[in-house]
Coordinates of C-alpha atoms in Angstrom, one line a residue:
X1 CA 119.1 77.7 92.3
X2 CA 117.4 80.2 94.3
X3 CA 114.0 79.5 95.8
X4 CA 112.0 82.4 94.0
X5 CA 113.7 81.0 90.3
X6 CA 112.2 77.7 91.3
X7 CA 108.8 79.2 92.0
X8 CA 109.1 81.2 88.4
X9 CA 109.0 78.3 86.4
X10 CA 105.7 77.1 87.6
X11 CA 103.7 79.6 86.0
X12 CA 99.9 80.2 87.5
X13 CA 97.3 78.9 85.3
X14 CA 93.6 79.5 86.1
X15 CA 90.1 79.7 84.4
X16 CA 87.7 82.2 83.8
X17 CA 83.5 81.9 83.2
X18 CA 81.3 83.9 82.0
X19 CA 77.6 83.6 82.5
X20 CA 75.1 85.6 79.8
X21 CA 71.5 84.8 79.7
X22 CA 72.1 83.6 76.5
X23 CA 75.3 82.1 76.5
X24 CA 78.2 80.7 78.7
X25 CA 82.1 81.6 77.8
X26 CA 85.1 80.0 79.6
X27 CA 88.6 80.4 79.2
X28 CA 91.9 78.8 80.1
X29 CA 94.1 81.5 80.6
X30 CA 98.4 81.2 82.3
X31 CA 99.4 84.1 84.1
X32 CA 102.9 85.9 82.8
X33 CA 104.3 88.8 84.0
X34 CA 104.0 90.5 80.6
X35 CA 99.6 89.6 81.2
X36 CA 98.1 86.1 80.1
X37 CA 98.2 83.7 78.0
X38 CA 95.4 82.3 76.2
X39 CA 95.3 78.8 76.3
X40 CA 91.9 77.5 74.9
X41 CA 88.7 78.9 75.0
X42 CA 84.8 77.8 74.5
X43 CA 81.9 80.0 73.5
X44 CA 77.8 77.9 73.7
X45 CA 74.3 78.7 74.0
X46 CA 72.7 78.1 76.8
X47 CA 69.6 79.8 78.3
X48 CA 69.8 80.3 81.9
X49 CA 66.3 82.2 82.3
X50 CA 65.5 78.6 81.8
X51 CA 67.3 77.4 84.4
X52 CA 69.0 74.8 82.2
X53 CA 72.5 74.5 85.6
X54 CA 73.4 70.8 84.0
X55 CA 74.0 72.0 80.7
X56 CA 76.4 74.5 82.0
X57 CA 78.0 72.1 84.4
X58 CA 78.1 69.5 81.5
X59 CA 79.6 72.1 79.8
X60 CA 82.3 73.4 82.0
X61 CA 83.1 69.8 82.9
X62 CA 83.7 68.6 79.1
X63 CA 85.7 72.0 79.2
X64 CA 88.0 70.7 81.6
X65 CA 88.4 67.0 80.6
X66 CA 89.5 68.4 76.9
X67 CA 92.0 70.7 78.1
X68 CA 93.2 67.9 81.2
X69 CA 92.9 70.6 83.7
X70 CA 93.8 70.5 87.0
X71 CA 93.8 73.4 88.1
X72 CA 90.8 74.9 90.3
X73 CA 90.8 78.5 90.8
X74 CA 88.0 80.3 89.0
X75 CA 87.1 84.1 88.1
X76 CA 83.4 84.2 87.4
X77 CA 81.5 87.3 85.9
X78 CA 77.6 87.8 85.4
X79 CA 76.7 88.9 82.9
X80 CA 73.0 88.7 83.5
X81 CA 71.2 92.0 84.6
X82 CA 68.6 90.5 86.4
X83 CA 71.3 88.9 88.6
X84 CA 73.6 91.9 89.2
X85 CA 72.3 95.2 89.6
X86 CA 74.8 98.1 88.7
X87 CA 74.5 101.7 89.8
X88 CA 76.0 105.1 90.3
X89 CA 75.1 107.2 93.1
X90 CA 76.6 110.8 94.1
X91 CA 77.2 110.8 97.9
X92 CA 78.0 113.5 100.1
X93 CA 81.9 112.4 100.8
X94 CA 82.1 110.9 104.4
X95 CA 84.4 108.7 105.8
X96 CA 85.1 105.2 104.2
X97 CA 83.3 103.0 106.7
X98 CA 80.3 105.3 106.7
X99 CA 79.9 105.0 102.8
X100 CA 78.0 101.3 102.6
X101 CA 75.5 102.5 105.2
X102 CA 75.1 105.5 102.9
X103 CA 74.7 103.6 100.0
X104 CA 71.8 101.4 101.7
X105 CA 69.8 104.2 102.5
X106 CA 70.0 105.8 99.1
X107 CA 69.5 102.5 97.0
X108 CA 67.3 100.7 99.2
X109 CA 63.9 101.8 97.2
X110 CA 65.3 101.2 93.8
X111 CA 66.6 97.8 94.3
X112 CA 64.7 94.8 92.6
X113 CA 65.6 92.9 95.8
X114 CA 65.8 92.6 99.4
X115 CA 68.9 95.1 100.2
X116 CA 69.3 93.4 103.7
X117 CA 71.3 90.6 102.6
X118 CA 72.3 91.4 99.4
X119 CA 75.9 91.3 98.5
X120 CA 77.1 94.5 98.2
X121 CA 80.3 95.9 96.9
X122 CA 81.5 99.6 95.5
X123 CA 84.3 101.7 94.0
X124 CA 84.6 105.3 94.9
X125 CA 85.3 107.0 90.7
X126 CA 85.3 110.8 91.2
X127 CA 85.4 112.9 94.5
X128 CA 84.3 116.7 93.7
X129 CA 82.7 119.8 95.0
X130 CA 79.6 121.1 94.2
X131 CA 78.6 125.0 93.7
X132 CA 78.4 125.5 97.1
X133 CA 81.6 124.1 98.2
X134 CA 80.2 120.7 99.6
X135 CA 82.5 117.7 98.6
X136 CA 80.8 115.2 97.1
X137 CA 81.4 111.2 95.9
X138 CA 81.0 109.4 92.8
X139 CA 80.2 106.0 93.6
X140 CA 79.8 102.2 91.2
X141 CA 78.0 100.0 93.2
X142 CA 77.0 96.7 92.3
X143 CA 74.4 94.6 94.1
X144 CA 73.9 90.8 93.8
X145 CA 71.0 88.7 95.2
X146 CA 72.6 86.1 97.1
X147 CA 70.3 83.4 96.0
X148 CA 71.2 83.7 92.7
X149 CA 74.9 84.2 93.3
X150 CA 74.6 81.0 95.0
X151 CA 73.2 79.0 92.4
X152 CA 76.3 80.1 90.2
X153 CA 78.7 79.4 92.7
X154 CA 77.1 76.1 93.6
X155 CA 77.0 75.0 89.7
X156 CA 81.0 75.8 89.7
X157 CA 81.6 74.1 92.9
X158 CA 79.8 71.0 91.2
X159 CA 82.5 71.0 88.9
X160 CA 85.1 71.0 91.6
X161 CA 86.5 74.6 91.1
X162 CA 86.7 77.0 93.8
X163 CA 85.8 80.6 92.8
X164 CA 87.7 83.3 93.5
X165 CA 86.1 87.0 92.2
X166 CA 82.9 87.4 91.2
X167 CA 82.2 90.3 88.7
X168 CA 80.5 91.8 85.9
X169 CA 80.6 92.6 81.9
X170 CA 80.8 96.6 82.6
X171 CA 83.4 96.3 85.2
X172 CA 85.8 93.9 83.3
X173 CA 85.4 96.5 80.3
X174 CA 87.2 98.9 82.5
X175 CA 90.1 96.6 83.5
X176 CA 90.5 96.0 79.5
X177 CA 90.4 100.1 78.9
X178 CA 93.3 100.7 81.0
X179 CA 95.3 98.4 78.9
X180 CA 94.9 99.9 75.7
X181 CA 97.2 102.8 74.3
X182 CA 96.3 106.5 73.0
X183 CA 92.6 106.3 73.6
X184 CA 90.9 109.1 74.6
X185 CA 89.8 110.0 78.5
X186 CA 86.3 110.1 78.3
X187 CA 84.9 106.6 76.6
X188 CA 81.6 104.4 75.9
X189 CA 81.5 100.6 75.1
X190 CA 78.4 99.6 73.8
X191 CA 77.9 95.7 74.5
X192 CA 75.0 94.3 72.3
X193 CA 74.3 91.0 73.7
X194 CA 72.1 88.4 72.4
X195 CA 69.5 89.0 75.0
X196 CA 69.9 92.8 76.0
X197 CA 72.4 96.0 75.4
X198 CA 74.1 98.5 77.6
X199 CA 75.8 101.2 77.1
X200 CA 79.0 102.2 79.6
X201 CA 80.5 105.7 80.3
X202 CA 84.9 105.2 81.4
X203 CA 86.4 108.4 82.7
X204 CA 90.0 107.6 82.9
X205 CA 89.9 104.1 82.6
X206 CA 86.5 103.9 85.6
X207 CA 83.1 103.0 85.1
X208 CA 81.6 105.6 86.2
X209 CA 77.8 105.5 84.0
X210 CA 76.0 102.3 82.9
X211 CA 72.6 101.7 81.6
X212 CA 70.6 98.9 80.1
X213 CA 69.1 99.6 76.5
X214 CA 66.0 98.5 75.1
X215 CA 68.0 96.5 72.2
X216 CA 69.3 93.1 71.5
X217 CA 70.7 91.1 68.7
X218 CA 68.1 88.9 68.9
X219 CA 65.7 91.8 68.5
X220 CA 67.3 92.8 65.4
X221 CA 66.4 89.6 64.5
X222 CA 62.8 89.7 65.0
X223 CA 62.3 92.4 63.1
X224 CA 63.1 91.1 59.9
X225 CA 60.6 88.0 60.4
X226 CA 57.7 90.5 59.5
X227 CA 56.6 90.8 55.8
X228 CA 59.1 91.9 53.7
X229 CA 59.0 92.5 49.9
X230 CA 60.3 90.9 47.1
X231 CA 59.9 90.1 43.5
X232 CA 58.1 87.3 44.1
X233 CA 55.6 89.9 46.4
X234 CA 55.3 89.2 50.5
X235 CA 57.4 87.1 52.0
X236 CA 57.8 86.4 55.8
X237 CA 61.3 84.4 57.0
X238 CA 61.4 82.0 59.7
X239 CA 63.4 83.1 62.9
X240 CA 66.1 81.1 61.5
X241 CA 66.4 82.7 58.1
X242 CA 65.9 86.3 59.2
X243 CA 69.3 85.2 61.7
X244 CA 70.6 84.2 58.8
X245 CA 69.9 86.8 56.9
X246 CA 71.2 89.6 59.3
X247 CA 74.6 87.5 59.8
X248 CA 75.1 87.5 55.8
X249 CA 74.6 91.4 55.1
X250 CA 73.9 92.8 58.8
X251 CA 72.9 96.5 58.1
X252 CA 72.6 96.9 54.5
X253 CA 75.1 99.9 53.2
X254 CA 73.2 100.1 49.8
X255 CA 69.6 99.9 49.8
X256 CA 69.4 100.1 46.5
X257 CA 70.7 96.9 46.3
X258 CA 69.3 93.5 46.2
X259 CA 69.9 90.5 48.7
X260 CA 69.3 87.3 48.3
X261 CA 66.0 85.4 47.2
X262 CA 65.3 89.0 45.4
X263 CA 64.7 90.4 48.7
X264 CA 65.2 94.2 48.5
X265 CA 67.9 96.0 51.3
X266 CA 65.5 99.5 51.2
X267 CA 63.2 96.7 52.7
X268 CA 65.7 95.2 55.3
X269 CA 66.7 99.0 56.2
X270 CA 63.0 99.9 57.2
X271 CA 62.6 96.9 59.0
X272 CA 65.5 97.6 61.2
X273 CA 65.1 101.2 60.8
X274 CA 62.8 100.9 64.4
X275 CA 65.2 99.0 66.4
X276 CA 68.6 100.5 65.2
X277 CA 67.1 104.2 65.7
X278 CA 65.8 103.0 69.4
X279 CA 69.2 102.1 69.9
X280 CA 71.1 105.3 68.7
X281 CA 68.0 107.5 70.5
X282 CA 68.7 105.4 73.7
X283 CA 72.5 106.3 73.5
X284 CA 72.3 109.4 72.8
X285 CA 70.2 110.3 75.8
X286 CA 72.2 108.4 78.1
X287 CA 74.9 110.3 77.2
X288 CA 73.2 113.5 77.2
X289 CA 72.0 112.6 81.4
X290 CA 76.3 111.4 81.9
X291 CA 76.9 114.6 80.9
X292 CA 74.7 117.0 82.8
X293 CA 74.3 114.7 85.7
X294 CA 78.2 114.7 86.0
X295 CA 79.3 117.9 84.6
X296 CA 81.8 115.8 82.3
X297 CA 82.5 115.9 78.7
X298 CA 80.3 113.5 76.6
X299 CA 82.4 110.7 75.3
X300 CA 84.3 110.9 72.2
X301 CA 84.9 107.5 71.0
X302 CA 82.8 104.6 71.4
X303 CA 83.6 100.9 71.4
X304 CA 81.2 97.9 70.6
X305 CA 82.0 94.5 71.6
X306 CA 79.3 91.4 72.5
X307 CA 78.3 88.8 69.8
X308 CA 76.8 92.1 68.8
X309 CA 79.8 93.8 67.7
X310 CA 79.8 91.1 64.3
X311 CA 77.1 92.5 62.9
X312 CA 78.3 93.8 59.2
X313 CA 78.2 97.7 59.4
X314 CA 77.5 98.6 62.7
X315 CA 80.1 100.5 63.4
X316 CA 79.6 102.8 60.5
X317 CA 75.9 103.0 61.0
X318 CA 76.5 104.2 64.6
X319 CA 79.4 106.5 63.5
X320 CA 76.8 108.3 61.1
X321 CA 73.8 108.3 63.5
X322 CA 75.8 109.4 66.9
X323 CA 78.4 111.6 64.9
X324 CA 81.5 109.5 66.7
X325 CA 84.4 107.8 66.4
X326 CA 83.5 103.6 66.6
X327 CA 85.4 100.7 66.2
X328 CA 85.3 97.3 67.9
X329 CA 86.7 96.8 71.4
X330 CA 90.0 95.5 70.6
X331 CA 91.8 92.9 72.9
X332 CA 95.4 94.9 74.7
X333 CA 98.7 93.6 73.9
X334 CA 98.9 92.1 77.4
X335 CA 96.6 89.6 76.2
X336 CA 98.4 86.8 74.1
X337 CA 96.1 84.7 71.6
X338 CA 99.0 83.1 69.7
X339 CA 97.7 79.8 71.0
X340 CA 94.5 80.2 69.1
X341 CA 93.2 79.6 66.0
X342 CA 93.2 83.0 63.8
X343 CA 90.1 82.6 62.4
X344 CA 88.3 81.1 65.3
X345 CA 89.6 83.9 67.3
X346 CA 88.4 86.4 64.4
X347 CA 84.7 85.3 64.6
X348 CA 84.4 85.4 68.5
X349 CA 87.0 88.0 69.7
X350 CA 84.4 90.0 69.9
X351 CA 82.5 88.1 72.8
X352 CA 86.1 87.4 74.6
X353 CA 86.6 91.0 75.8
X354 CA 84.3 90.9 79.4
X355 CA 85.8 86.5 79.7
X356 CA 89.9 87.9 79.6
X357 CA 89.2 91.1 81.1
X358 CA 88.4 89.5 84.4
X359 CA 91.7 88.2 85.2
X360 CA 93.4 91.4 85.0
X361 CA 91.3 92.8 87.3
X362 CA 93.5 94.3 90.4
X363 CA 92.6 93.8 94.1
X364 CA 90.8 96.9 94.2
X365 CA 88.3 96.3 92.1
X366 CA 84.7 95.1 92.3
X367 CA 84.2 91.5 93.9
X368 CA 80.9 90.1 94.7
X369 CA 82.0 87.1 96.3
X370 CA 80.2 86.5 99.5
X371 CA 81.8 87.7 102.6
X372 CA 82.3 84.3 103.9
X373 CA 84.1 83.5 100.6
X374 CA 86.4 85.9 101.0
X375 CA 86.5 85.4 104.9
X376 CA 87.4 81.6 104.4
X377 CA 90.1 82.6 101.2
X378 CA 91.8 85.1 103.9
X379 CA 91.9 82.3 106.2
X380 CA 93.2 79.9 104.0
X381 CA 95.6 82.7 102.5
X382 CA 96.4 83.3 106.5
X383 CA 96.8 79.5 107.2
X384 CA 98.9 79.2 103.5
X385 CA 101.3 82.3 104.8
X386 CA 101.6 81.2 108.1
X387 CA 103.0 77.8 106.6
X388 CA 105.4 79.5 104.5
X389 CA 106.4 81.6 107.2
X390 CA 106.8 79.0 109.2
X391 CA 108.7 76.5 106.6
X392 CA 110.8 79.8 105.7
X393 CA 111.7 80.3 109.5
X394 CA 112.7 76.4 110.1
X395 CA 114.4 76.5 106.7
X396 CA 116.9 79.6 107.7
X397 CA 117.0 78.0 111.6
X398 CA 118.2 75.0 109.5
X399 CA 120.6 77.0 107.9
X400 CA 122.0 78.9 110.2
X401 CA 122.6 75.7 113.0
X402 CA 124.5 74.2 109.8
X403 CA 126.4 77.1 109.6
X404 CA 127.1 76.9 112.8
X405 CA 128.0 73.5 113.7
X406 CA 130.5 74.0 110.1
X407 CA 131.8 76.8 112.2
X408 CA 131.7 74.5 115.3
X409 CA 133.6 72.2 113.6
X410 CA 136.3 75.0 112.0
X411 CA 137.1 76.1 115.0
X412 CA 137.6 72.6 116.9
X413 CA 139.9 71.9 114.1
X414 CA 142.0 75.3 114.3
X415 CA 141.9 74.9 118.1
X416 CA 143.4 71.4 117.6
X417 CA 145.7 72.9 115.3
X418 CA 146.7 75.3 117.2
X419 CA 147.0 72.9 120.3
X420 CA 149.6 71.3 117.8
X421 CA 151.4 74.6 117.5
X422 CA 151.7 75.1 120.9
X423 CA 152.7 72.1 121.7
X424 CA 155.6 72.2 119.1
X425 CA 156.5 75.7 120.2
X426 CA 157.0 74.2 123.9
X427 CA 159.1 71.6 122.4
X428 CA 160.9 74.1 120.4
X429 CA 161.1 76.4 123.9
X430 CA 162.5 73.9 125.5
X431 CA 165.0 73.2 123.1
X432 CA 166.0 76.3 123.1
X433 CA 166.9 76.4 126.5
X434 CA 168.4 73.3 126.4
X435 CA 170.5 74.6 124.0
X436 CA 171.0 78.1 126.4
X437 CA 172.5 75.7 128.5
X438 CA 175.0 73.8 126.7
X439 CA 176.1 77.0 124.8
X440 CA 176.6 78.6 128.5
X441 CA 178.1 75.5 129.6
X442 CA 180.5 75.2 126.2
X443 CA 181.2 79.0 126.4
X444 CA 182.0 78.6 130.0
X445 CA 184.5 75.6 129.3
X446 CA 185.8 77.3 126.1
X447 CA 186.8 80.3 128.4
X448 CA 190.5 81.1 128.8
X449 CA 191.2 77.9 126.7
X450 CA 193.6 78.5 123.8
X451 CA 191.8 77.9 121.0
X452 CA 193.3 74.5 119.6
X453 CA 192.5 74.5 116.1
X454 CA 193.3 77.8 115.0
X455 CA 196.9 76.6 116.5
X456 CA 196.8 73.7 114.6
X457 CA 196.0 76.2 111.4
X458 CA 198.8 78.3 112.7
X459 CA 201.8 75.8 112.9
X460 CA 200.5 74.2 109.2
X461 CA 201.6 77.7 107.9
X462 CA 204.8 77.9 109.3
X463 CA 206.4 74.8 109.8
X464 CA 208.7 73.7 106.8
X465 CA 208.6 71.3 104.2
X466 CA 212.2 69.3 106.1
X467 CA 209.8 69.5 109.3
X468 CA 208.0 66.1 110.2
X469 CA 205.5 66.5 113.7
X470 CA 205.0 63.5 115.4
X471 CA 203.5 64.4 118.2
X472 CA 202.1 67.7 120.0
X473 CA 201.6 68.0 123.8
X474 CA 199.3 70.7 124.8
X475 CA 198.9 71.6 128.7
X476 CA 196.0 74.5 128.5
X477 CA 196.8 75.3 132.4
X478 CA 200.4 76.3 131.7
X479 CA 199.9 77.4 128.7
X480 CA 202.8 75.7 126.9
X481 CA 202.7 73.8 124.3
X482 CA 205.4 71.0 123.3
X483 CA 206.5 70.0 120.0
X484 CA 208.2 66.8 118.6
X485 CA 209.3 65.9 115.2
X486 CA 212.2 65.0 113.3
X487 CA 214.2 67.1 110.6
X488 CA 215.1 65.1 107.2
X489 CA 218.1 66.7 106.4
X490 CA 222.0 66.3 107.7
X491 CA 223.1 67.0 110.4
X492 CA 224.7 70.5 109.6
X493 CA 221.7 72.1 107.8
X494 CA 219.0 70.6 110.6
X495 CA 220.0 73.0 112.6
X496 CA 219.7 75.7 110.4
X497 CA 216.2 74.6 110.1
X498 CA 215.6 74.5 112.8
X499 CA 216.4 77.8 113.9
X500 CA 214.6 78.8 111.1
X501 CA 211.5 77.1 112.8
X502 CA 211.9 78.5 116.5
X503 CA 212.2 82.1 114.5
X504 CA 208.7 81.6 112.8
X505 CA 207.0 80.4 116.0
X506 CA 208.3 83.6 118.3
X507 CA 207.4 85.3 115.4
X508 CA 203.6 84.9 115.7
X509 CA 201.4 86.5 118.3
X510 CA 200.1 83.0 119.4
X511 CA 203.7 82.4 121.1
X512 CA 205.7 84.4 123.7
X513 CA 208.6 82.3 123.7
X514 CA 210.0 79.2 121.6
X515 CA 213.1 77.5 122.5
X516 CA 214.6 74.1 121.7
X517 CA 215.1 71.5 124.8
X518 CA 216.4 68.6 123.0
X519 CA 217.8 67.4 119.7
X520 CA 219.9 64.5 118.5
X521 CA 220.4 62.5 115.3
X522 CA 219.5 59.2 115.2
X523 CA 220.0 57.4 112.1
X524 CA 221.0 60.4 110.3
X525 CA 217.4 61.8 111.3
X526 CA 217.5 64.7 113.4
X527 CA 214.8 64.6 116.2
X528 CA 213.9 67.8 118.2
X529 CA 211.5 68.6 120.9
X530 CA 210.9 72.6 121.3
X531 CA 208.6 73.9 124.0
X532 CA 207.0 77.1 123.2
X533 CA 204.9 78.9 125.5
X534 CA 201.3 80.4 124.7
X535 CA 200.3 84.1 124.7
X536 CA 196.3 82.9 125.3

């Protein structure tokens, strides 16, 4: 199994917190290379104008004991205004490093805080130029007091996790725009929090306008605790009933209607009637400035999310009052809540879109980490590659010396095979001309010798069937050869057969001459002895 299969099946899990004035959010979210994963999740109230930094570590900590989490990598946003200050600036385009020191001297008497200091980061959205030809730079920059960054980060460290990014609602809006299909290029998200409101401006998928609004749920709220009619005459609600009351019917479609406890919705409508048309008026003109601040087109769809977004008939109020297109922001398909509970999900999904959107925020986008953060996350990232590098160098040095001592060893074994060769092929060599040498030495004593078997073939042909051999005398230097036998036949017809013989042998071309020397009969045998000399 290859090293980078091994690596895939350990999937990256992390967390992500969110920070509101009015409520924390965290998330448990796996990475996947189709987006994340949505593990669990965990919405509360807690009011950090107060301050209250061991409720949220409580609450982060029960978080992570539920869940049995070990991992410790965090993405944090802020959500709190007073915190993070966001800003667009136009900038007369100069070179990269020269644009933070531009920045300072054009935000520095705005800022609610010491600039010197601050933590500082931007995103360049629109580069132009103007009617004279002079390019120009759209710029998002966000500022962070570091004091109050540091609190965060010290409440997360508390809980053992180490953070990573550091951003904000607005920004983690964007990262969820560029995920969603078919939606048009100019865009607004309105996020209604409990505590305060902005409204955002996207061009392409970039922030490139935000402003805070003078609204709130919880000012929604507030209005309805003043006197309101009924039946029964005046009534005033509680904080807690007019909450109530607003979740159950939100803005009231009908007011000809009646709501509950005979309370009237023409009487809900013109208590709301103040705060909703503040909000629409305070939309409207900010996108009236986006438009001829920026020379763009005013957006043509707008998005609500925040606990906000729940109210009942917000979006077709706005629709009606700002003459657009509004739904909720909806959550990409990148984004996988399967692990959820549907309903849950249904009632907060809403408040979810700035706690998921920060993970799938790319290296390019804002981070207000501290620089010595990030300086000591390089340096571990450094240290962490230079280990890998390292172990991936001794690893292939590893291989390749085991390569080659197999190599080593494949060749020691051919060379000794091939010793073995050789050392046959001597022996065979010298075989050989051991051989050379007896076949030289048999070819030398076979030459001029008459050749005694094919002699012996010769005479088996020719001699009779009467004709008994007993004995054969051949003298290779005189080249003669002398034959004795005996004829078993009379006397009378032995010679006849004789002659017959001596004819056959003078009549082959192994003989030059065959004669008879003796012959006698002995016992009525006839014995002979004939000498016959050799041609060879």
């Amino acid at each position: 199994m290859r090293l980078t299969e091994v690596l895939k099946k350990k999937k990256k899990r992390l967390l992500s917190i969110d920070f509101g004035q009015a409520f924390t959010k965290i998330a448990y979210i796996e990475l996947t290379p189709e987006g994340i994963v949505v593990l669990d999740y965990s919405l509360k109230k807690i009011n950090l104008s107060e301050k209250d930094w061991p409720a949220v570590t409580g609450y982060i900590n029960n978080f992570l004991k539920a869940n049995s989490i070990p991992e410790k990598e965090a993405h944090l946003t802020i959500s709190d205004f007073d915190s993070v200050y966001i800003k667009h600036l136009l900038l007369p385009a100069v070179r990269r490093e020269e644009i933070l020191e531009a920045i300072k001297w054009q935000i520095k008497p705005e800022l609610p805080f010491n600039f010197e200091g601050s933590i500082v980061d931007w995103q360049v959205v629109k580069e132009y130029a103007d009617e004279e030809g002079a390019k120009n730079i759209t710029v998002m920059c966000a500022f962070a007091n570091p004091e109050i960054i540091n609190k965060y980060l010290s409440a997360v460290r508390e809980c053992n996790l180490a953070p990573v990014r550091i951003s904000s609602a607005p920004f983690n809006y964007a990262c969820i725009l560029s995920r969603l299909k078919n939606i048009p290029s100019t865009i607004a998200v309105l996020d209604i929090g409990h505590n305060n409101a902005t409204v955002s401006i996207y061009c392409n998928n970039k922030l490139n306008f935000m402003r805070n609004l003078a609204f709130s749920s919880d000012k929604l709220t507030r209005s309805l605790t003043s006197t309101l009619m009924s039946d029964k005459g005046k009534i005033e609600l509680s904080y807690e009933q007019a909450e109530e009351l607003k979740i159950d019917f939100g803005i009231p479609a009908d007011e000809s209607g009646i709501l509950k406890d005979n309370i009237r919705a023409i009487h809900v409508v013109s208590l709301m009637r103040p705060v909703l048309e503040g909000l629409t008026r305070e939309t409207r003109r900010s996108f009236d400035y986006f438009t001829s601040t920026f020379k763009e087109r005013s957006p043509s769809f707008l998005y609500v999310t925040g606990g906000g977004a729940n109210l009942k008939n917000v979006e077709q109020y706005l629709a009606r009052e700002l003459n657009l297109n509004v739904s909720k922001l909806p959550l990409p398909d990148c984004i996988n809540t399967q692990k959820i509970d549907k309903e849950r999900l249904s009632r907060d999904e809403a408040q979810m879109a700035s706690l998921l959107g920060a993970v799938l925020a790319g290296p390019e986008e804002i981070n207000l980490l501290p620089q010595e953060i990030k300086t000591q996350k390089i340096e571990f990232v450094q240290k962490v590659s230079l280990r890998v590098v390292t172990i991936a160098l001794a690893a292939i040095f590893l291989f390749l010396l085991f390569i080659f001592n197999f190599q080593l060893h494949d060749y020691k074994k051919r060379l000794r095979t091939a010793r073995i060769h050789l050392e046959t092929i001597a022996n065979i060599r010298d075989i050989k001309q051991k051989i050379g040498v007896k076949a030289g030495l048999i070819k030398t004593i076979q030459k001029d010798r008459i050749p005694a078997g094919a002699l012996l073939k010769l005479l088996s042909t020719i001699i009779g069937q009467n004709i008994v051999l007993d004995d054969l005398s051949l003298d290779q230097g005189s080249h003669t050869l002398i034959l004795k036998g005996s004829v078993s036949v009379n006397e009378g017809t032995a010679e006849a057969v004789l002659a017959d013989f001596i004819k056959r042998i003078k009549a082959s071309t192994f003989f030059t001459q065959a004669s008879l020397i003796a012959s006698q009969n002995t016992g009525g045998i006839q014995e002979f002895e004939i000498k016959c000399d050799l041609s060879h």
